[in-house]
JSON list of C-alpha atoms in Angstrom, two decimals:
[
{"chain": "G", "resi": 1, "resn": "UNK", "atom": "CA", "xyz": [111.57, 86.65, 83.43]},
{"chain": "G", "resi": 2, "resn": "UNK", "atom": "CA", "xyz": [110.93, 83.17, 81.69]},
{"chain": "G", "resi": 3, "resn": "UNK", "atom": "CA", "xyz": [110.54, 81.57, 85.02]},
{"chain": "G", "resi": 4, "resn": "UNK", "atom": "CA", "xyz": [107.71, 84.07, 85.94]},
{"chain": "G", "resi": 5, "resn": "UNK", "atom": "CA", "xyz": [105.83, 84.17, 82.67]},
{"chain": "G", "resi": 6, "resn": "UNK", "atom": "CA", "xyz": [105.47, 80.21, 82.10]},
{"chain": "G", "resi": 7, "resn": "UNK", "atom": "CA", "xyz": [104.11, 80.53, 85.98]},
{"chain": "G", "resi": 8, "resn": "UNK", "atom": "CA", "xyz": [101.43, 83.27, 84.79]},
{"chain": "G", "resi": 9, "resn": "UNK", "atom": "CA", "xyz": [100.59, 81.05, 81.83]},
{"chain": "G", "resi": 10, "resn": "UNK", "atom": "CA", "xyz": [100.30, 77.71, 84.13]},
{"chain": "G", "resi": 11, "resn": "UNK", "atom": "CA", "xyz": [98.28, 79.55, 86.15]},
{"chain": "G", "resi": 12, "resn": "UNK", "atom": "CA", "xyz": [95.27, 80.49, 83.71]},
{"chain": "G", "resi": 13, "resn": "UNK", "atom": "CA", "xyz": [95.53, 77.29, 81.97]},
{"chain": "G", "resi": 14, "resn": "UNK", "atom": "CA", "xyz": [94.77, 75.31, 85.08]},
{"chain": "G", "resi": 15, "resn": "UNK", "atom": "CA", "xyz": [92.04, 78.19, 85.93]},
{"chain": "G", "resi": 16, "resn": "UNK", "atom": "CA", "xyz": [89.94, 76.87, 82.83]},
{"chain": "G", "resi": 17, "resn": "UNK", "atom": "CA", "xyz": [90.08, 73.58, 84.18]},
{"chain": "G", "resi": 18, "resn": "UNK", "atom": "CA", "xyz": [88.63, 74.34, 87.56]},
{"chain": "G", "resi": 19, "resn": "UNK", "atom": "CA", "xyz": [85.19, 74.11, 88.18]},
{"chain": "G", "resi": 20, "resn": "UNK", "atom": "CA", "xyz": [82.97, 77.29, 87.41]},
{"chain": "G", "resi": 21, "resn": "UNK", "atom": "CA", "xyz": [82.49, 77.99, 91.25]},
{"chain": "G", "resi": 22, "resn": "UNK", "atom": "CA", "xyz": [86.19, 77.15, 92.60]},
{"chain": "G", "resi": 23, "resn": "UNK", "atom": "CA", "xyz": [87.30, 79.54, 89.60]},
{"chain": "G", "resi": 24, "resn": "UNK", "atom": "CA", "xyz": [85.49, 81.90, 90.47]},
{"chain": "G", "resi": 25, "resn": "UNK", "atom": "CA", "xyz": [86.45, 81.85, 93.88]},
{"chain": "G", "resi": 26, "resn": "UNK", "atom": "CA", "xyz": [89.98, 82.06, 92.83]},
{"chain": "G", "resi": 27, "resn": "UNK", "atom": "CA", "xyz": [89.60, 84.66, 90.92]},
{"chain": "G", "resi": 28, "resn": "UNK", "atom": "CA", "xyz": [87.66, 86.82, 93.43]},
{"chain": "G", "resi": 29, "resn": "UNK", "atom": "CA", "xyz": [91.04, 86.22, 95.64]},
{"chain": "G", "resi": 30, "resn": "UNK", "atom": "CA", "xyz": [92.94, 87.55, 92.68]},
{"chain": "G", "resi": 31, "resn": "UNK", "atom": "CA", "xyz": [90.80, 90.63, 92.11]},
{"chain": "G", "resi": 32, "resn": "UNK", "atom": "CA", "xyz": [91.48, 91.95, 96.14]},
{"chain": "G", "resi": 33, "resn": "UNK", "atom": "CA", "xyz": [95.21, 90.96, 95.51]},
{"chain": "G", "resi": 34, "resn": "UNK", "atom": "CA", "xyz": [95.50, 92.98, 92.48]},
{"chain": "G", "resi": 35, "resn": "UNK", "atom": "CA", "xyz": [93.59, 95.48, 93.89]},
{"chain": "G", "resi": 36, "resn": "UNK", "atom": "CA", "xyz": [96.32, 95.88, 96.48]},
{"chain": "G", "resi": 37, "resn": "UNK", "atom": "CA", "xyz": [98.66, 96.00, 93.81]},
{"chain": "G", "resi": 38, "resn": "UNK", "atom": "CA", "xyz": [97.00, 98.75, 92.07]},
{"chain": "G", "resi": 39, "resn": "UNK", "atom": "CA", "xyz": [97.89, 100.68, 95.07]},
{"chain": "G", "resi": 40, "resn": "UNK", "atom": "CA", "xyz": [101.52, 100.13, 94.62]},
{"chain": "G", "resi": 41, "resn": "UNK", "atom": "CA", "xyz": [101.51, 101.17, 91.02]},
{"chain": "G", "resi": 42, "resn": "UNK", "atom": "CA", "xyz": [98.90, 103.93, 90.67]},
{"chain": "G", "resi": 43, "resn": "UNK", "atom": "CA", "xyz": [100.74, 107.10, 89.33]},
{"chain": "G", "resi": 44, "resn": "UNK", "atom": "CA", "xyz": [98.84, 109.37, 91.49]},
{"chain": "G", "resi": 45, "resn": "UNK", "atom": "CA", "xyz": [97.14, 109.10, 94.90]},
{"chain": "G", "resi": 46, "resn": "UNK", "atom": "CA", "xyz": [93.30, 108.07, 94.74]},
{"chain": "G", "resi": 47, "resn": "UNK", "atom": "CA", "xyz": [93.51, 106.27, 90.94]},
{"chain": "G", "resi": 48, "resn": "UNK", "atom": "CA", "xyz": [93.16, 103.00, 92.87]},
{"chain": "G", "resi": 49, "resn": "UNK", "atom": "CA", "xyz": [90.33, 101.29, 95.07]},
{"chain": "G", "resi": 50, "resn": "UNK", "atom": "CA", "xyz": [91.12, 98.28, 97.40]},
{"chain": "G", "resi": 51, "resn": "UNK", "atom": "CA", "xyz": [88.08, 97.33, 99.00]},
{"chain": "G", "resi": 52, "resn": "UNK", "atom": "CA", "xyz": [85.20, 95.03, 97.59]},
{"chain": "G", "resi": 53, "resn": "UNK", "atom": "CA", "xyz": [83.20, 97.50, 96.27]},
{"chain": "G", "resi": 54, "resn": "UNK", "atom": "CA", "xyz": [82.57, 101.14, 95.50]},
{"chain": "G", "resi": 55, "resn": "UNK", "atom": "CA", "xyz": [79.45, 103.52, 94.88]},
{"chain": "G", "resi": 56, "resn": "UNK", "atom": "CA", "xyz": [81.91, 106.44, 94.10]},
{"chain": "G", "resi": 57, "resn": "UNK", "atom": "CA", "xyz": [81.22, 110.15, 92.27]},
{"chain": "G", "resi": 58, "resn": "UNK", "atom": "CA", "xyz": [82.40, 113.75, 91.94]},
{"chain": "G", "resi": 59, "resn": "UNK", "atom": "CA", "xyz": [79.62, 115.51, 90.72]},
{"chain": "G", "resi": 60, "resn": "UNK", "atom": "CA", "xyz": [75.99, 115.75, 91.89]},
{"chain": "G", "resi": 61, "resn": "UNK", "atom": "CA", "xyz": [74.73, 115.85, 88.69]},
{"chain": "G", "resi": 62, "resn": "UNK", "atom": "CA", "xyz": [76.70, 112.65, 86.53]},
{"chain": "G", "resi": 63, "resn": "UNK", "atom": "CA", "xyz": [76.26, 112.24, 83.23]},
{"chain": "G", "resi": 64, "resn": "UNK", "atom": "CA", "xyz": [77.69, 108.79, 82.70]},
{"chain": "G", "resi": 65, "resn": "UNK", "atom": "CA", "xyz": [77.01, 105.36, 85.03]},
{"chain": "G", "resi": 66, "resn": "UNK", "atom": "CA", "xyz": [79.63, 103.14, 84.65]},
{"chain": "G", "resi": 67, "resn": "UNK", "atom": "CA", "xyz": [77.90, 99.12, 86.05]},
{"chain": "G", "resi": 68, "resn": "UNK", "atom": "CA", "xyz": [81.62, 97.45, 86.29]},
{"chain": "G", "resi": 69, "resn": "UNK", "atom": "CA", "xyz": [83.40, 94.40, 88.57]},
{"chain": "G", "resi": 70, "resn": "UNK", "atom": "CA", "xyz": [86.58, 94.13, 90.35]},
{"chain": "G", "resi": 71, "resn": "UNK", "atom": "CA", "xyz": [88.21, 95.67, 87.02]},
{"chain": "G", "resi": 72, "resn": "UNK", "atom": "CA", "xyz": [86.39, 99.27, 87.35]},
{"chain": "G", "resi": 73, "resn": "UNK", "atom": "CA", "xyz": [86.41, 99.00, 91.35]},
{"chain": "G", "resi": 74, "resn": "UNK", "atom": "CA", "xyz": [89.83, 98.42, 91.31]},
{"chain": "G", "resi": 75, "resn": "UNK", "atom": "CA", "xyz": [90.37, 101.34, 88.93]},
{"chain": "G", "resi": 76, "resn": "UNK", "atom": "CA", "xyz": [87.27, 103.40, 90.12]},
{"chain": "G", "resi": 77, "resn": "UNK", "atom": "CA", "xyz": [89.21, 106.75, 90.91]},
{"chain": "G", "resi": 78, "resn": "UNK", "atom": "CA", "xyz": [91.39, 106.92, 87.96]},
{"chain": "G", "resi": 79, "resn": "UNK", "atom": "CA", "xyz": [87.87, 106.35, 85.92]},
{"chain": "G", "resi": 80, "resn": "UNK", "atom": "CA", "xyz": [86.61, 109.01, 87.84]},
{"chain": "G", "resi": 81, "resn": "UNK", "atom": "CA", "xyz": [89.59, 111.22, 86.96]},
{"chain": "G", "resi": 82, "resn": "UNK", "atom": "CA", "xyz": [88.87, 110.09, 83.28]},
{"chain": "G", "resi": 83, "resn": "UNK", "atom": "CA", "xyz": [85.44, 110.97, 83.55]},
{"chain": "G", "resi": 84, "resn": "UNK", "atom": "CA", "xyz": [84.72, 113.86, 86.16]},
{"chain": "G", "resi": 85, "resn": "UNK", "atom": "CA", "xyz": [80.51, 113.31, 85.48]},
{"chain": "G", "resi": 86, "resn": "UNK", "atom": "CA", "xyz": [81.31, 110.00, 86.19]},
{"chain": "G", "resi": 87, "resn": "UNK", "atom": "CA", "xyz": [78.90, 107.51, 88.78]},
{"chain": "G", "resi": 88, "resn": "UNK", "atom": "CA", "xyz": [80.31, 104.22, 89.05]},
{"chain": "G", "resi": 89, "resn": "UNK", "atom": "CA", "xyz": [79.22, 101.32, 90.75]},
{"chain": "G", "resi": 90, "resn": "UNK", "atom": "CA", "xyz": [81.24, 98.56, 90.97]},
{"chain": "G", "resi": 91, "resn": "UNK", "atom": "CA", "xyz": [81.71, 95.36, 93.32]},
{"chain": "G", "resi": 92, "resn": "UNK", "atom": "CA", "xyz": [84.10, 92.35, 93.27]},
{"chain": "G", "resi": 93, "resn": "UNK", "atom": "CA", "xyz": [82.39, 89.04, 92.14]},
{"chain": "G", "resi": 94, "resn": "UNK", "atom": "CA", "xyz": [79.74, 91.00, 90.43]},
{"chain": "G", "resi": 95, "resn": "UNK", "atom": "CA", "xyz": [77.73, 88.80, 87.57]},
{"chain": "G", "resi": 96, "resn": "UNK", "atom": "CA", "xyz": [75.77, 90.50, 85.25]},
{"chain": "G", "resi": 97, "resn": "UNK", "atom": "CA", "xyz": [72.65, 89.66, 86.59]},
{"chain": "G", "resi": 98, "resn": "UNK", "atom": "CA", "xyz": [73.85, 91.74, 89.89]},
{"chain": "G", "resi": 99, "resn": "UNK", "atom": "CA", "xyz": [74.38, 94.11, 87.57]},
{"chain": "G", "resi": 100, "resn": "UNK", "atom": "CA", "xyz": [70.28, 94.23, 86.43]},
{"chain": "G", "resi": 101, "resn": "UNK", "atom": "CA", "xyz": [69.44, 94.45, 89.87]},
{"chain": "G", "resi": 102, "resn": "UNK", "atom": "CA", "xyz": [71.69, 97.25, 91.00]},
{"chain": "G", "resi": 103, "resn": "UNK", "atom": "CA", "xyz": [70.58, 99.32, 88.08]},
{"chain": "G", "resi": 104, "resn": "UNK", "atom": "CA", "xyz": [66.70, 98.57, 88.88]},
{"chain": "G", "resi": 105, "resn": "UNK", "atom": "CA", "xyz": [67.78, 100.01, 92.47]},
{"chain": "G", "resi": 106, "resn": "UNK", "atom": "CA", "xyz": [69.69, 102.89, 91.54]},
{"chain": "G", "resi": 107, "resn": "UNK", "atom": "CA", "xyz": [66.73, 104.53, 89.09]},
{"chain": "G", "resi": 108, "resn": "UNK", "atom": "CA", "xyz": [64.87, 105.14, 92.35]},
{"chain": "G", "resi": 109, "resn": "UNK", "atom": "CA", "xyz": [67.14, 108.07, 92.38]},
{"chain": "G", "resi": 110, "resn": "UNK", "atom": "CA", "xyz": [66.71, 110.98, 90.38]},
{"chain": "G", "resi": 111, "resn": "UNK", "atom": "CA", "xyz": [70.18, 112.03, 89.45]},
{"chain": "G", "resi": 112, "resn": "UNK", "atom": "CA", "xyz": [70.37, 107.92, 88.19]},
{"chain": "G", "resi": 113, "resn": "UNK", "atom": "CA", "xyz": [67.40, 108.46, 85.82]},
{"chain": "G", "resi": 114, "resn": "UNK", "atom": "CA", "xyz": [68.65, 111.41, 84.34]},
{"chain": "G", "resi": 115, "resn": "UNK", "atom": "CA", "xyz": [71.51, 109.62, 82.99]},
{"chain": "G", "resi": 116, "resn": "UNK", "atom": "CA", "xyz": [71.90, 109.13, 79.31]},
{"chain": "G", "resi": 117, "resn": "UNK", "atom": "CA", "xyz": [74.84, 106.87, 78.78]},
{"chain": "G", "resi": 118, "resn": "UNK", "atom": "CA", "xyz": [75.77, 103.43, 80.27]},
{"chain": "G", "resi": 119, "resn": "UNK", "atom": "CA", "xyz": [78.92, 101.47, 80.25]},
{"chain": "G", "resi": 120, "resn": "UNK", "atom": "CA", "xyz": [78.60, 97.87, 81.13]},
{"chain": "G", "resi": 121, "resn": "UNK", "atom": "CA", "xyz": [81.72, 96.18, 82.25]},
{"chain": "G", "resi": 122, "resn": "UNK", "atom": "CA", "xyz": [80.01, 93.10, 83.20]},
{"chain": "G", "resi": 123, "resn": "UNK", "atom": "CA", "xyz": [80.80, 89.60, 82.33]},
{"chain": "G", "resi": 124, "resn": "UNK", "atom": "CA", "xyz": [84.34, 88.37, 83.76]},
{"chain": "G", "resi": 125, "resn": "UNK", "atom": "CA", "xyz": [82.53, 86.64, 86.53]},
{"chain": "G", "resi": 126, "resn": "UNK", "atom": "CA", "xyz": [80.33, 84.40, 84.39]},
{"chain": "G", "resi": 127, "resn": "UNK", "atom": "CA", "xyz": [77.95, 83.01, 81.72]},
{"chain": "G", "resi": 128, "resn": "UNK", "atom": "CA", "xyz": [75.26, 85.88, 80.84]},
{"chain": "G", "resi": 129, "resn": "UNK", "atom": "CA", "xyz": [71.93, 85.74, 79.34]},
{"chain": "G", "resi": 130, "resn": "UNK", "atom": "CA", "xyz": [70.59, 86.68, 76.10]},
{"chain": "G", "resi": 131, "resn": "UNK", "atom": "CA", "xyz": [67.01, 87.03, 78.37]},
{"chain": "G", "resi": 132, "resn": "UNK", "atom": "CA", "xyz": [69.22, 89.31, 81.42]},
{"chain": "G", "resi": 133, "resn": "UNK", "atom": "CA", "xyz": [70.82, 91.49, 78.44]},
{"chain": "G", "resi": 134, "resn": "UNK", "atom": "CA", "xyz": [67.09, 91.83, 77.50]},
{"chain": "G", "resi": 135, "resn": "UNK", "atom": "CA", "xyz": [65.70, 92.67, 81.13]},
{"chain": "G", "resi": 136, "resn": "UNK", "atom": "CA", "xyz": [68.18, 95.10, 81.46]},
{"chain": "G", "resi": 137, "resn": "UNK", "atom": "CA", "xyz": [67.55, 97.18, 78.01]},
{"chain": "G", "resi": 138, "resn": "UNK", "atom": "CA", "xyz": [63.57, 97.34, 78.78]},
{"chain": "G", "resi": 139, "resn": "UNK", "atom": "CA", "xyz": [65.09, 99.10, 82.11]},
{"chain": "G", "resi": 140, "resn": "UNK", "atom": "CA", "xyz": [67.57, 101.00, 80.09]},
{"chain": "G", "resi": 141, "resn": "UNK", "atom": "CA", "xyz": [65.49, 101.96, 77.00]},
{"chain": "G", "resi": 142, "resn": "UNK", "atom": "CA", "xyz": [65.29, 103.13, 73.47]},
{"chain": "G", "resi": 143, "resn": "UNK", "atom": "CA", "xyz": [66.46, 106.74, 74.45]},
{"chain": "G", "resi": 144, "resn": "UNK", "atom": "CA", "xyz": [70.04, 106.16, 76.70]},
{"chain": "G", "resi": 145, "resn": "UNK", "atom": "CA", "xyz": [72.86, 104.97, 75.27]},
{"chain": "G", "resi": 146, "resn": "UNK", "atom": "CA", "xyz": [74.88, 101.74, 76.45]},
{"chain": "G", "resi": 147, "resn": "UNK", "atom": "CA", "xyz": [78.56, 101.04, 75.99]},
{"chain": "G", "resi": 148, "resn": "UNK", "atom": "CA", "xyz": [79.11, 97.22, 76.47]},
{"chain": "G", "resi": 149, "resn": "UNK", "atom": "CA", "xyz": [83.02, 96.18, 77.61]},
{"chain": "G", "resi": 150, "resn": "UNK", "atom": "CA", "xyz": [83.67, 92.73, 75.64]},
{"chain": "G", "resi": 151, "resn": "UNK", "atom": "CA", "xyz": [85.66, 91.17, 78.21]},
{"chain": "G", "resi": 152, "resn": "UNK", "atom": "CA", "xyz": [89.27, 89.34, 77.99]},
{"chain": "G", "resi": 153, "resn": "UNK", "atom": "CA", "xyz": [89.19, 86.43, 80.50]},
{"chain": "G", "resi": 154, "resn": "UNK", "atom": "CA", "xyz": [90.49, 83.27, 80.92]},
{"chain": "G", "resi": 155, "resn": "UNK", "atom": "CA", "xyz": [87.30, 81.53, 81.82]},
{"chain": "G", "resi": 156, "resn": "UNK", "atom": "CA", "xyz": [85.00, 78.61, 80.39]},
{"chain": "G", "resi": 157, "resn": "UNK", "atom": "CA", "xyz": [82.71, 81.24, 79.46]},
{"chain": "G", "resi": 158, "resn": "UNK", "atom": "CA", "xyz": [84.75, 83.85, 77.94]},
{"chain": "G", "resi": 159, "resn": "UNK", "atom": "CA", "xyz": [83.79, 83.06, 74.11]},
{"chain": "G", "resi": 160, "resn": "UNK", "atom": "CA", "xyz": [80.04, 82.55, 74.89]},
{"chain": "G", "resi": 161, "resn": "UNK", "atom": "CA", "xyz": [79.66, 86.40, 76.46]},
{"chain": "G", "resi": 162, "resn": "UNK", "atom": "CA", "xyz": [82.19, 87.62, 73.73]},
{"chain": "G", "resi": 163, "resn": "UNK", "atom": "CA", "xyz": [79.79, 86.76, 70.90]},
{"chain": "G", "resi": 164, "resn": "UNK", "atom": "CA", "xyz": [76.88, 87.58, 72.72]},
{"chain": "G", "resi": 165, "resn": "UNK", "atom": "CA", "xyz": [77.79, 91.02, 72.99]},
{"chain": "G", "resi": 166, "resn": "UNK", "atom": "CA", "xyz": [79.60, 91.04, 69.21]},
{"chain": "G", "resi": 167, "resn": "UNK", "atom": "CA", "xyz": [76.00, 90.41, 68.36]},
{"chain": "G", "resi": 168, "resn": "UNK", "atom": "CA", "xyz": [74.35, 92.83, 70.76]},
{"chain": "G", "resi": 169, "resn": "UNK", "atom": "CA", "xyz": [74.56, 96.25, 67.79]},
{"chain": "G", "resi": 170, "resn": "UNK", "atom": "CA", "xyz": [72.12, 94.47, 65.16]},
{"chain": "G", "resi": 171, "resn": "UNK", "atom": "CA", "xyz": [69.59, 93.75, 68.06]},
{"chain": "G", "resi": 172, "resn": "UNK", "atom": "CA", "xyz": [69.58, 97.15, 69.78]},
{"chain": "G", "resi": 173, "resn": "UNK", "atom": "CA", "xyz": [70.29, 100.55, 68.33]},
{"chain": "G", "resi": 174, "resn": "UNK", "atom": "CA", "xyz": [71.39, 102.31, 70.65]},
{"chain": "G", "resi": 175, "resn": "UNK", "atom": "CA", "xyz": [74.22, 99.86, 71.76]},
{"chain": "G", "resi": 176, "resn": "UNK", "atom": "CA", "xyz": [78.25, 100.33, 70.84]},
{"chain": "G", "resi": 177, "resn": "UNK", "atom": "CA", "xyz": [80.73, 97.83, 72.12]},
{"chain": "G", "resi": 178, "resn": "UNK", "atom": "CA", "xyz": [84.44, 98.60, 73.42]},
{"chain": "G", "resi": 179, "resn": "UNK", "atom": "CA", "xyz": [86.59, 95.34, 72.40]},
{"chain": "G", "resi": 180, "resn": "UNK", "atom": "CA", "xyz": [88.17, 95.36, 74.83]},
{"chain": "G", "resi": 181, "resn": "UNK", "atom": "CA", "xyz": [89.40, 91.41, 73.64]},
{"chain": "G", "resi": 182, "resn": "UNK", "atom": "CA", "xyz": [90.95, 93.13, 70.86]},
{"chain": "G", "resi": 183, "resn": "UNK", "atom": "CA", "xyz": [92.55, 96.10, 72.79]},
{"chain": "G", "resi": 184, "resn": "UNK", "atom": "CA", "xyz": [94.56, 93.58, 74.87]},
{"chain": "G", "resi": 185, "resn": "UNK", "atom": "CA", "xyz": [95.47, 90.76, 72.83]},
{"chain": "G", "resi": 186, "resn": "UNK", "atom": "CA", "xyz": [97.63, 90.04, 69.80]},
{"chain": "G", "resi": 187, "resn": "UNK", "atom": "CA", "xyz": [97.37, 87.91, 67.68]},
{"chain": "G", "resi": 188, "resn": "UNK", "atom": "CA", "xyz": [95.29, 85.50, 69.89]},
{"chain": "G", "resi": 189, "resn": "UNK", "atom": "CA", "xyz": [97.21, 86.10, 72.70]},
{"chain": "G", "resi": 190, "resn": "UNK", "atom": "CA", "xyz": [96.96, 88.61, 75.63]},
{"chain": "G", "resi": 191, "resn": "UNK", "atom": "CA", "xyz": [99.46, 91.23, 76.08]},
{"chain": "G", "resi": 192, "resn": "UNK", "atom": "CA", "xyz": [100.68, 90.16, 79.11]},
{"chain": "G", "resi": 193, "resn": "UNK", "atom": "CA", "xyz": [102.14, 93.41, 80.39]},
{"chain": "G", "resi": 194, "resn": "UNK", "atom": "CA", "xyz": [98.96, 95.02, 80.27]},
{"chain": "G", "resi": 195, "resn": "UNK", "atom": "CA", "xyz": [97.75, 92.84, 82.99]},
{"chain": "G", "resi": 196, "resn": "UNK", "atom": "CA", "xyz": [98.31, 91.20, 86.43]},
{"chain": "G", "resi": 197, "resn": "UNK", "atom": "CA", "xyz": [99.20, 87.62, 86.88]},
{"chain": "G", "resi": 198, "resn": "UNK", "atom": "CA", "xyz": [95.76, 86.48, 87.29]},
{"chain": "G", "resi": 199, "resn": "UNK", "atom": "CA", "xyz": [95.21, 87.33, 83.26]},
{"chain": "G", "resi": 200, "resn": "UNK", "atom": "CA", "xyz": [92.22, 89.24, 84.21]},
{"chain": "G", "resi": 201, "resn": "UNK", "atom": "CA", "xyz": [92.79, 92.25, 86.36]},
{"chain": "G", "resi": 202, "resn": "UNK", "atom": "CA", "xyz": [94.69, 95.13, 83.98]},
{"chain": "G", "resi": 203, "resn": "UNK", "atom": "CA", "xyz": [97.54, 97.15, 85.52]},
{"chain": "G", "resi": 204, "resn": "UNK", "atom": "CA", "xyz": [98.54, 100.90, 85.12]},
{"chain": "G", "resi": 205, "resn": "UNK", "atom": "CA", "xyz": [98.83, 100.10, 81.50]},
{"chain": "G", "resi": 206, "resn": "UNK", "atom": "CA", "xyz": [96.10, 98.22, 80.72]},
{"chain": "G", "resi": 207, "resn": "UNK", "atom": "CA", "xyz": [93.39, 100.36, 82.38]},
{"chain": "G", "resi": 208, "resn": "UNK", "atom": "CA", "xyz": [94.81, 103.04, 79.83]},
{"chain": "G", "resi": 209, "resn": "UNK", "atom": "CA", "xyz": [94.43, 101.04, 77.04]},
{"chain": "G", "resi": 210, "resn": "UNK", "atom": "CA", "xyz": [90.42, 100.07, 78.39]},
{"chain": "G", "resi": 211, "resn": "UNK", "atom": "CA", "xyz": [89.85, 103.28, 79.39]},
{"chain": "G", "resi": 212, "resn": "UNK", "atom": "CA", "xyz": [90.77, 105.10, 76.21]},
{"chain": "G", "resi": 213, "resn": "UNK", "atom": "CA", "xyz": [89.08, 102.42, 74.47]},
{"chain": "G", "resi": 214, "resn": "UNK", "atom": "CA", "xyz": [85.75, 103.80, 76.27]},
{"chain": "G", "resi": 215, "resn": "UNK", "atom": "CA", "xyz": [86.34, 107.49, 75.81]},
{"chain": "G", "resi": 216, "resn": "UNK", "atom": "CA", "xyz": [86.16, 106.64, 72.05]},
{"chain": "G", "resi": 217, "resn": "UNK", "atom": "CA", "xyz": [82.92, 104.49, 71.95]},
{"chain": "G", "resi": 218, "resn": "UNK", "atom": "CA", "xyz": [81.59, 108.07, 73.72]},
{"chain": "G", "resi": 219, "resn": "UNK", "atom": "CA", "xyz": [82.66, 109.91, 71.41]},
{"chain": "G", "resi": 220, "resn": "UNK", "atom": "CA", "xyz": [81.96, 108.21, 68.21]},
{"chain": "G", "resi": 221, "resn": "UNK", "atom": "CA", "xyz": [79.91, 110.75, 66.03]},
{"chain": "G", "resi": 222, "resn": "UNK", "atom": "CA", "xyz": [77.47, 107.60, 65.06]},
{"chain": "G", "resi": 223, "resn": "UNK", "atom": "CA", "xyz": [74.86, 105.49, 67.00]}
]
């Protein structure tokens, strides 16, 4: 057990010493391996996803769009057990400026523009924008809400997109955050059995942890 923990560890400390691109190669590797691995330890047939990307829902008429990466693609059927009005659409590799365009796409549809509340589980894969976060809320508006995921990532640009959405409530209203940094670390360190080997992609138990993390941000009585 030592032998394979100080391996894990090696292995995201020389991930934030590769270059931004190579890393994020690597890590796009890591998200279809884990993905696999999902399949091995899902609890029930359909909670996991193995292929790059998924446009996935239950109900013609969703009332929740979940904008997600490998993480939620991965996990895409067990959020969609979570969440039966779920819509999700998720791909491996996805930055958050995908993201902005895949939402600007999906409000040609009806059933997309009727939708109220957002998660965004966007930022593993890179830096993001102060002016993208702002392209996307004139899209999104003063009326929906959005749930932002902070994410927990080994990666040169973790701490930049952590405070950028820490800061994201005092610019817009009608934004809550799901810290999800918080959820999975202690004290300053991740809880390593709530994720895969990469550091990034959460197993069985750490999708719980997210996903409960999300169904209180819905149901928070303030906004």
């Amino acid at each position: 057990m030592r032998t394979k923990t100080w391996c894990v560890l090696a292995a995201i400390g020389w991930l934030a010493f590769l270059p931004i691109a190579r890393a994020e190669r690597f890590l796009d590797q890591a998200a279809l391996r884990d993905a696999r691995a999902d399949l091995q330890a899902q609890p029930q047939p359909g909670y996991a996803w193995d292929r790059r990307s998924c446009l996935r829902y239950n109900s013609l008429h969703p009332d929740l769009l979940i904008l997600g990466d490998s993480i939620m693609d991965g996990w895409s059927g067990y959020a969609l057990h979570v969440f039966p009005g779920l819509f999700i659409d998720a791909k491996v590799g996805r930055q958050f400026s995908g993201g902005v365009r895949q939402y600007a796409r999906l409000l040609a549809y009806k059933p997309i523009r009727q939708i109220q509340t957002i998660v965004v589980e966007l930022g593993t894969n890179g830096s993001v924008k102060a002016s993208q976060i702002g392209a996307f809320m004139r899209m999104v508006g003063f009326t929906r809400k959005v749930i932002f995921v902070i994410p927990e990532v080994p990666r040169p640009w973790e701490r930049e997109v952590q405070q950028l959405y820490e800061n994201l409530p005092k610019e817009y209203g009608n934004v809550r955050l799901v810290y999800w940094n918080r959820l999975s670390t202690h004290n300053g360190k991740e809880i390593h059995t709530y994720f895969w080997g990469d550091g990034v992609h959460p197993n069985w138990k750490g999708i719980q942890v997210m996903m409960h993390g999300i169904q209180a941000a819905l149901t928070a009585e303030k906004w």
